Coordinates of C-alpha atoms and ligand atoms in Angstrom, one line a residue:
M1 CA 0.0 -0.1 0.0
T2 CA 1.2 3.7 -1.2
T3 CA 1.4 6.3 1.8
Q4 CA 1.3 8.8 -1.0
P5 CA -2.3 10.7 -1.0
T6 CA -3.4 10.8 -4.4
T7 CA -7.0 11.5 -5.2
A8 CA -7.6 7.5 -5.7
L9 CA -7.3 6.5 -2.3
G10 CA -10.1 6.3 0.3
S11 CA -9.2 6.3 4.2
A12 CA -10.0 2.4 4.0
G13 CA -6.6 2.8 2.1
G14 CA -7.8 1.3 -1.2
S15 CA -7.6 2.4 -4.9
A16 CA -11.4 3.1 -6.3
A17 CA -10.8 -0.3 -8.2
E18 CA -9.4 -2.0 -5.1
L19 CA -12.1 -0.9 -3.3
D20 CA -15.0 -1.4 -6.0
A21 CA -13.0 -5.3 -6.1
A22 CA -13.7 -5.6 -2.7
D23 CA -17.3 -4.4 -2.5
P24 CA -19.7 -7.3 -1.1
L25 CA -22.9 -5.1 -2.6
A26 CA -20.6 -5.0 -6.6
A27 CA -23.1 -6.8 -7.6
F28 CA -26.1 -4.8 -7.0
T29 CA -24.8 -2.0 -9.0
T30 CA -25.6 -3.9 -12.0
R31 CA -29.3 -3.9 -10.6
F32 CA -30.6 -0.7 -12.1
E33 CA -31.5 0.8 -15.6
A34 CA -28.3 1.8 -17.4
A35 CA -28.0 5.8 -17.9
P36 CA -25.9 6.2 -20.6
G37 CA -24.0 9.3 -20.9
V38 CA -24.1 9.5 -16.8
L39 CA -20.8 9.1 -15.4
A40 CA -21.5 9.9 -12.2
Y41 CA -24.5 9.9 -10.5
F42 CA -24.4 11.5 -6.8
D43 CA -28.2 12.6 -6.3
G44 CA -29.3 9.0 -5.1
N45 CA -30.3 10.7 -2.3
S46 CA -32.5 12.6 -4.2
L47 CA -34.1 10.8 -6.6
G48 CA -33.1 6.9 -6.7
R49 CA -32.6 5.0 -10.0
P50 CA -35.0 2.8 -11.7
V51 CA -34.7 -1.1 -10.2
A52 CA -33.8 -3.1 -13.4
G53 CA -36.5 -4.8 -14.8
L54 CA -39.1 -2.4 -14.2
A55 CA -40.3 -1.5 -17.0
Q56 CA -41.4 -5.6 -17.5
R57 CA -42.7 -5.3 -14.0
M58 CA -44.7 -2.1 -14.7
E59 CA -45.9 -3.6 -17.7
G60 CA -47.7 -6.9 -16.2
F61 CA -49.1 -4.8 -13.6
V62 CA -50.6 -2.6 -16.6
R63 CA -51.6 -6.0 -18.5
Q64 CA -52.2 -8.5 -16.0
D65 CA -53.4 -6.8 -12.7
W66 CA -55.2 -4.2 -14.1
G67 CA -55.7 -5.3 -17.6
T68 CA -57.3 -8.3 -16.9
R69 CA -58.3 -8.2 -13.1
L70 CA -59.8 -4.5 -13.5
I71 CA -62.1 -3.3 -10.7
R72 CA -61.8 -6.7 -9.1
G73 CA -58.1 -6.4 -8.7
W74 CA -59.5 -3.8 -5.5
D75 CA -60.4 -7.2 -3.8
E76 CA -57.5 -9.1 -4.9
G77 CA -55.1 -7.2 -2.7
W78 CA -55.0 -3.8 -4.0
M79 CA -57.2 -2.3 -0.9
S80 CA -54.8 -3.6 1.6
L81 CA -51.4 -3.0 -0.3
P82 CA -50.9 0.2 1.4
E83 CA -50.7 -1.6 4.6
R84 CA -48.6 -5.0 3.1
L85 CA -46.0 -2.6 1.7
G86 CA -46.0 -0.5 4.8
D87 CA -44.9 -3.8 6.7
R88 CA -42.5 -4.5 4.7
I89 CA -40.8 -1.0 4.5
G90 CA -41.1 -1.0 8.4
E91 CA -39.4 -4.6 8.6
V92 CA -36.4 -3.8 5.8
A93 CA -36.0 -0.1 6.9
L94 CA -37.7 1.3 10.1
G95 CA -37.5 -1.2 12.7
A96 CA -40.9 -1.5 13.3
A97 CA -43.3 -4.1 13.8
P98 CA -46.1 -4.9 11.9
G99 CA -49.4 -2.9 11.9
Q100 CA -47.3 0.7 12.2
V101 CA -46.7 1.9 8.4
V102 CA -48.8 2.3 5.5
V103 CA -47.9 4.0 2.1
A104 CA -50.2 7.0 1.1
D105 CA -50.2 10.3 0.2
S106 CA -46.6 12.6 -0.4
T107 CA -44.3 13.0 2.5
T108 CA -45.3 16.4 3.3
V109 CA -49.4 15.4 3.5
L110 CA -48.3 12.3 5.9
L111 CA -46.4 15.0 8.1
Y112 CA -49.2 17.5 8.2
K113 CA -51.4 14.6 9.1
L114 CA -49.1 13.0 11.9
L115 CA -48.2 16.2 13.6
R116 CA -51.8 17.7 13.3
A117 CA -52.8 14.0 15.1
L118 CA -50.1 14.1 17.5
A119 CA -50.6 18.0 18.5
D120 CA -54.5 17.6 18.6
A121 CA -54.4 14.2 20.9
Q122 CA -51.9 16.1 23.4
R123 CA -53.7 19.1 23.5
A124 CA -56.7 17.4 24.3
A125 CA -55.2 15.9 27.0
D126 CA -53.0 18.4 28.5
P127 CA -54.5 22.5 27.4
R128 CA -51.0 23.6 28.5
R129 CA -49.3 21.7 25.6
S130 CA -50.0 24.0 22.7
E131 CA -46.0 24.2 22.0
I132 CA -44.6 22.5 18.3
V133 CA -40.4 22.1 18.5
V134 CA -38.7 22.6 14.9
D135 CA -35.3 23.3 13.8
T136 CA -34.4 26.2 12.1
D137 CA -32.8 23.7 9.3
N138 CA -34.8 21.3 9.2
F139 CA -36.2 20.7 5.1
P140 CA -38.7 23.9 4.4
T141 CA -42.0 21.5 4.1
D142 CA -41.6 20.8 7.6
R143 CA -41.2 24.3 8.5
Y144 CA -43.9 25.5 7.0
L145 CA -46.1 22.5 8.0
A146 CA -45.1 23.2 11.5
E147 CA -46.1 27.4 11.1
G148 CA -49.8 26.2 9.0
I149 CA -50.5 23.9 12.1
A150 CA -49.7 26.6 14.3
A151 CA -51.6 28.8 13.0
E152 CA -54.5 26.8 12.4
R153 CA -54.2 25.3 16.3
S154 CA -53.2 28.6 17.8
M155 CA -50.1 26.8 19.0
R156 CA -46.9 28.4 19.2
L157 CA -43.7 27.5 17.6
R158 CA -40.4 26.9 19.6
W159 CA -37.7 26.9 17.5
V160 CA -34.1 25.1 17.9
Q161 CA -31.3 26.9 16.0
A162 CA -29.8 24.4 14.4
D163 CA -26.1 24.5 13.0
P164 CA -26.4 24.3 9.2
D165 CA -22.7 22.5 8.7
T166 CA -24.1 19.9 11.8
G167 CA -27.1 19.6 13.2
V168 CA -29.8 19.0 16.4
H169 CA -27.7 17.8 19.7
P170 CA -29.6 16.6 21.9
E171 CA -28.9 19.0 24.6
Q172 CA -30.7 21.5 21.7
V173 CA -33.9 19.6 22.4
A174 CA -33.8 19.2 26.1
E175 CA -33.1 23.2 26.6
V176 CA -36.7 23.6 25.2
V177 CA -38.9 20.9 25.6
G178 CA -41.4 21.0 28.4
E179 CA -44.7 21.4 30.0
R180 CA -46.0 23.0 27.2
T181 CA -44.6 21.2 24.9
A182 CA -46.8 19.0 22.6
V183 CA -45.0 17.6 19.5
V184 CA -41.0 17.8 18.7
L185 CA -40.8 17.9 14.9
L186 CA -37.4 16.9 13.9
S187 CA -35.3 15.2 10.6
H188 CA -33.4 12.3 11.7
V189 CA -30.9 13.1 8.6
A190 CA -30.5 16.6 7.7
Y191 CA -31.1 17.4 4.4
R192 CA -28.1 19.6 4.0
S193 CA -25.2 18.4 5.7
G194 CA -26.2 14.9 6.4
W195 CA -26.1 15.0 9.9
V196 CA -27.7 11.7 11.3
A197 CA -29.6 13.2 14.9
D198 CA -29.7 10.7 17.9
G199 CA -33.0 9.3 17.7
A200 CA -33.0 7.0 20.5
A201 CA -31.5 9.8 23.3
I202 CA -33.7 12.6 21.5
T203 CA -37.0 10.6 21.8
A204 CA -36.3 9.2 25.4
L205 CA -35.8 12.8 26.6
A206 CA -38.7 14.5 25.1
H207 CA -40.9 11.9 26.5
K208 CA -39.4 12.6 30.2
A209 CA -41.0 16.0 29.3
G210 CA -44.0 14.7 28.3
A211 CA -43.9 15.5 24.6
L212 CA -44.1 13.3 21.9
V213 CA -42.1 12.9 18.5
L214 CA -42.2 12.8 14.9
W215 CA -39.4 12.2 12.8
D216 CA -38.8 12.5 9.1
L217 CA -36.9 10.0 7.9
S218 CA -36.8 11.3 4.3
H219 CA -32.5 10.8 4.2
S220 CA -32.6 8.3 6.4
A221 CA -34.9 4.9 4.8
G222 CA -33.2 3.1 2.8
S223 CA -29.6 4.6 3.7
V224 CA -29.5 4.8 7.7
P225 CA -30.8 2.2 10.0
V226 CA -33.4 3.1 11.9
Q227 CA -35.2 1.6 14.9
L228 CA -38.3 3.1 15.7
D229 CA -39.9 0.4 18.3
E230 CA -36.6 0.4 19.7
W231 CA -36.6 4.5 20.3
H232 CA -40.3 4.5 21.1
A233 CA -40.8 6.6 18.3
D234 CA -44.0 8.0 18.4
A235 CA -44.7 8.9 14.8
A236 CA -42.5 8.8 11.4
A237 CA -42.9 9.4 7.9
G238 CA -40.3 9.9 4.7
C239 CA -40.5 9.6 1.1
C240 CA -39.8 6.4 -1.0
Y241 CA -38.7 8.1 -4.1
K242 CA -34.9 8.5 -2.7
Y243 CA -32.6 5.9 -1.2
L244 CA -36.2 3.6 -1.9
C245 CA -36.3 4.0 -5.3
G246 CA -39.5 4.4 -5.6
G247 CA -39.7 7.2 -8.7
P248 CA -40.3 10.9 -9.1
G249 CA -43.2 11.7 -6.8
A250 CA -43.5 8.2 -5.2
P251 CA -46.2 7.9 -2.1
A252 CA -44.6 8.2 0.8
F253 CA -44.6 6.2 4.1
G254 CA -46.4 7.2 7.5
Y255 CA -45.7 5.7 10.9
L256 CA -47.7 5.7 13.9
A257 CA -47.1 3.6 17.0
S258 CA -49.7 1.0 17.9
R259 CA -50.1 2.8 21.1
H260 CA -51.3 5.9 19.8
H261 CA -53.9 4.2 17.3
G262 CA -56.9 5.2 17.8
W263 CA -56.2 7.8 20.9
A264 CA -53.9 10.3 18.0
R265 CA -56.3 10.8 15.1
Q266 CA -55.6 12.5 11.8
P267 CA -57.7 15.4 10.5
V268 CA -58.0 14.5 6.3
Q269 CA -60.9 12.0 7.1
G270 CA -61.7 10.6 3.9
W271 CA -63.8 7.0 3.3
M272 CA -60.7 5.4 2.4
G273 CA -59.8 5.7 6.4
R274 CA -62.9 5.2 7.8
R275 CA -64.4 1.7 9.6
D276 CA -65.6 -0.3 6.9
P277 CA -65.4 2.0 3.5
F278 CA -67.7 0.4 1.8
E279 CA -70.9 0.5 4.4
M280 CA -71.0 4.3 3.0
G281 CA -72.5 5.0 5.9
P282 CA -73.6 8.1 7.6
G283 CA -70.3 9.9 10.3
Y284 CA -66.9 9.4 9.8
E285 CA -65.3 6.8 12.2
P286 CA -61.7 5.9 12.2
A287 CA -60.7 2.2 10.4
P288 CA -59.0 0.5 13.6
G289 CA -55.2 0.4 13.6
I290 CA -52.9 2.4 10.9
R291 CA -55.6 2.1 8.1
G292 CA -57.0 5.2 10.0
L293 CA -53.8 7.2 8.5
I294 CA -55.1 7.1 5.3
S295 CA -57.4 9.1 3.6
G296 CA -58.3 8.1 0.2
T297 CA -57.7 5.5 -2.8
P298 CA -54.1 4.4 -2.4
P299 CA -51.7 4.8 -5.2
V300 CA -51.4 1.4 -6.5
V301 CA -49.7 2.2 -9.3
A302 CA -47.3 4.2 -8.1
M303 CA -47.1 1.4 -5.4
V304 CA -45.1 -0.9 -7.9
P305 CA -41.8 0.8 -8.2
V306 CA -41.6 1.2 -4.3
Q307 CA -42.1 -2.8 -4.2
A308 CA -39.3 -3.3 -6.4
G309 CA -37.1 -1.0 -4.3
I310 CA -37.9 -2.3 -1.1
E311 CA -37.2 -5.9 -2.7
L312 CA -33.9 -5.0 -3.5
L313 CA -33.2 -3.4 -0.3
A314 CA -34.3 -6.5 1.5
E315 CA -32.0 -9.0 -0.4
A316 CA -28.3 -6.6 0.1
G317 CA -29.6 -5.9 4.1
I318 CA -29.7 -2.3 5.4
G319 CA -26.4 -3.5 7.5
A320 CA -24.5 -3.8 4.7
V321 CA -26.3 -0.9 2.8
R322 CA -24.7 1.0 5.9
A323 CA -21.5 -0.4 5.8
K324 CA -20.8 0.7 2.1
S325 CA -22.6 4.1 2.2
L326 CA -19.8 4.8 5.1
A327 CA -17.0 3.6 3.2
L328 CA -17.9 5.5 -0.2
T329 CA -18.5 9.3 2.2
D330 CA -15.1 7.8 3.8
F331 CA -13.6 7.9 -0.3
A332 CA -15.2 11.0 -1.4
W333 CA -14.2 12.7 1.9
A334 CA -10.3 11.7 1.5
T335 CA -10.6 12.4 -2.0
V336 CA -11.9 16.0 -1.5
E337 CA -9.4 16.4 1.5
S338 CA -6.7 15.6 -0.8
W339 CA -7.3 18.4 -2.8
P340 CA -5.1 21.6 -2.9
R341 CA -5.8 24.2 0.1
E342 CA -5.8 26.7 -2.5
L343 CA -8.9 25.3 -4.5
G344 CA -11.2 26.8 -1.5
V345 CA -13.0 23.7 -1.0
R346 CA -15.0 23.1 2.3
I347 CA -16.3 19.4 3.5
A348 CA -19.7 20.5 4.9
S349 CA -21.1 17.1 6.8
P350 CA -19.8 15.6 10.3
R351 CA -16.4 13.8 9.9
E352 CA -17.7 11.2 12.8
H353 CA -19.4 8.0 11.5
R354 CA -22.0 7.7 14.1
H355 CA -23.2 11.2 12.8
R356 CA -22.7 11.0 9.2
G357 CA -25.8 10.1 6.8
G358 CA -25.6 8.7 3.5
H359 CA -23.9 12.2 1.6
L360 CA -22.0 14.9 2.0
T361 CA -22.0 18.2 1.3
L362 CA -19.0 20.9 -0.2
R363 CA -19.1 24.3 -0.4
H364 CA -17.1 26.8 -2.7
D365 CA -18.6 29.8 -3.8
S366 CA -18.0 28.7 -7.7
F367 CA -20.6 25.3 -7.4
Q368 CA -23.6 27.4 -8.5
D369 CA -21.5 28.2 -11.6
V370 CA -20.3 25.2 -12.6
L371 CA -23.5 23.2 -12.0
A372 CA -24.6 23.3 -15.3
R373 CA -21.2 22.0 -17.0
L374 CA -21.3 19.4 -14.6
W375 CA -24.7 18.5 -15.7
A376 CA -23.9 18.2 -19.2
D377 CA -21.1 16.0 -18.7
G378 CA -22.7 13.6 -17.0
V379 CA -21.7 14.1 -13.3
V380 CA -25.0 14.7 -11.1
P381 CA -24.8 16.1 -8.0
D382 CA -27.6 19.0 -6.8
F383 CA -26.7 22.4 -5.5
R384 CA -28.3 24.0 -2.2
H385 CA -28.3 27.5 -2.1
P386 CA -26.2 29.4 -1.8
D387 CA -23.1 27.6 -2.0
A388 CA -23.5 24.0 -1.7
L389 CA -23.1 21.1 -3.8
R390 CA -24.2 17.6 -2.2
I391 CA -23.0 14.4 -2.9
G392 CA -25.1 11.9 -2.4
L393 CA -24.2 8.6 -2.4
S394 CA -26.9 6.1 -2.9
P395 CA -24.6 2.3 -2.1
L396 CA -26.5 -0.4 -4.3
S397 CA -26.3 1.9 -7.5
T398 CA -22.8 3.5 -6.7
T399 CA -19.5 2.8 -7.2
F400 CA -16.2 3.5 -6.4
T401 CA -14.8 4.6 -9.4
E402 CA -17.9 6.4 -10.3
V403 CA -17.1 8.6 -7.0
Q404 CA -13.4 8.9 -8.0
Q405 CA -14.3 10.1 -11.6
G406 CA -17.5 12.2 -10.7
L407 CA -15.3 14.1 -8.2
E408 CA -12.4 14.3 -9.9
R409 CA -14.6 16.3 -12.9
V410 CA -15.9 18.8 -9.7
R411 CA -12.5 19.4 -9.2
S412 CA -11.6 20.1 -12.6
A413 CA -14.1 22.1 -13.4
L414 CA -13.7 24.4 -10.5
E415 CA -9.9 24.5 -11.5
E416 CA -11.2 26.2 -14.9
A417 CA -13.8 28.1 -13.6
E418 CA -10.6 29.8 -11.5
A419 CA -8.4 30.0 -15.0
S420 CA -11.0 31.4 -16.9
D421 CA -11.7 33.9 -13.6
G422 CA -8.3 35.3 -13.9
Ligands
LIG1 C1 -36.9 15.2 0.4 C2 -37.8 15.4 1.7 C3 -39.2 15.9 1.7 C4 -40.1 15.5 0.5 O1 -41.4 16.1 0.6 P1 -42.4 15.4 -0.4 O2 -43.7 16.1 0.0 O3 -42.2 14.5 -1.1 O4 -42.0 17.0 -1.4 C5 -39.8 16.2 3.0 N1 -38.8 16.4 4.1 C6 -37.5 15.8 3.4 C7 -36.6 16.0 5.2 C8 -37.2 15.8 2.4 O5 -35.4 15.5 2.4

C-alpha cells in the first residue's frame, strides 16, 4: 500500500478499483437501469435510480393485474397494499413491527396528518401543551407545515437553532422541551449536512418532558438504519423516491406507534380511512389500527416501483448498505481532503461515522457557476443555495470508481472556472 495521498485513495487505504473489487454489494450496482451518458450519479439521495426490470414489472401490472383483473383487483390485494407494503418497509428499513406503517399521500401530507394528530391529541389531554418544537435548518416543508398547524390550532413554535453544517443535538432539544411542549418535529438525517440525529436519546428526553416526537426519515430510509420501535418513537414519515427508488413523486410512508392508534386522530377524514368504507354510512369513524391514517384511494400504480425498490434493499440488507455508505463517504472525504487547499473547497458534513448520513455537502463560491457544466458532462450532484454541492452516494447503485471520476470532474471544473476568472 502506498502512503502517498492521491485522489484515488480512500481512508480505507484502497484505490477506487480495489475498493470496488472488495465491495460485497458490487453486484447490486448492475441491478439498475443503465444511464447512458451519466459518468457519476451523485443524487440518489434525492431521486433514486430505477431498479432494472422495472419496465417489465410495470408492463405486467398494466397488462395482467390492471388489464385483466380490472376492478376485482381491489378485492384481490390492492386495498390492503398500503398496509402490506408499509409492513415490509417497516421490517426492512425502519425497525417497525407490523401494523404501524402505511404507504400513502406524499411526505408533506403525511407529516401534516401525523403532526396534527399528535398535536391535537396532546392538547386534548393537557391544554397547556400548546407548543411545537422544530429546528431552523429542518427541511422547508417541515417548517412550513409546523407554521401552518401552529396558525390553525393557535399553537406556538419553539425553534431550535440548528447549525447547518452539523445538526440538532440532544442538549438543544432538552433546553426547549417542557410542560408546554406538544410535539417535537425533527429530521433524523439533516437534508443539508447529512447529520444523523440521536433518535433514541432525543425521543427519550422528549418523552421525559411529556412531549411526543415525529421523525422525518426522508434521508434515512434505505440508507441509515432506523429503529423506530426501539426508540419508542411516536410517529414518522418519509419519502419512497430517495434511497427506496420508488420513482419521482412516489407515495410516502407513515408510521404511527400502535399505542397511539385510536387516540391520535388524523384530520383528513376520508372514506378510505373509515371503518368499513363500503358501508358508505353516515358519519366518520376511523378504521382500527394504522388504516386510519389513510384518507383516499391508495396510489396502487405508484406503489409498484416502491415494491421493486424495497425488495432490492431487503436482498442487500440495511446493515450492509450502511457499511458501504460509510465506505463511500469515507472515500469521497479522503478524495476531497487531498485536493489543494487553494482550491477552497470545504466539507460541510460531520466527520464522525455515527453522525454521518448518506451524503456529503461541499461548499465553494463557484459551485453554482459550474453546476450546469457538470450536468452536461454527466456528473450529477445537486446544488443547494447559496454555495453547497450535495454529493449523495446511494450505496446500492454507486461504485467507488464513479465517485473518483465524478469528484475528479468537480475538481477540474472548479480549476477551469478559476482559470477563466483569472
Ligand atoms: C425530500 C424531503 C421531503 C419531501 O417531501 P415531499 O412531500 O415528497 O415533497 C420532505 N422532508 C425531507 C427531510 C426531505 O428530505
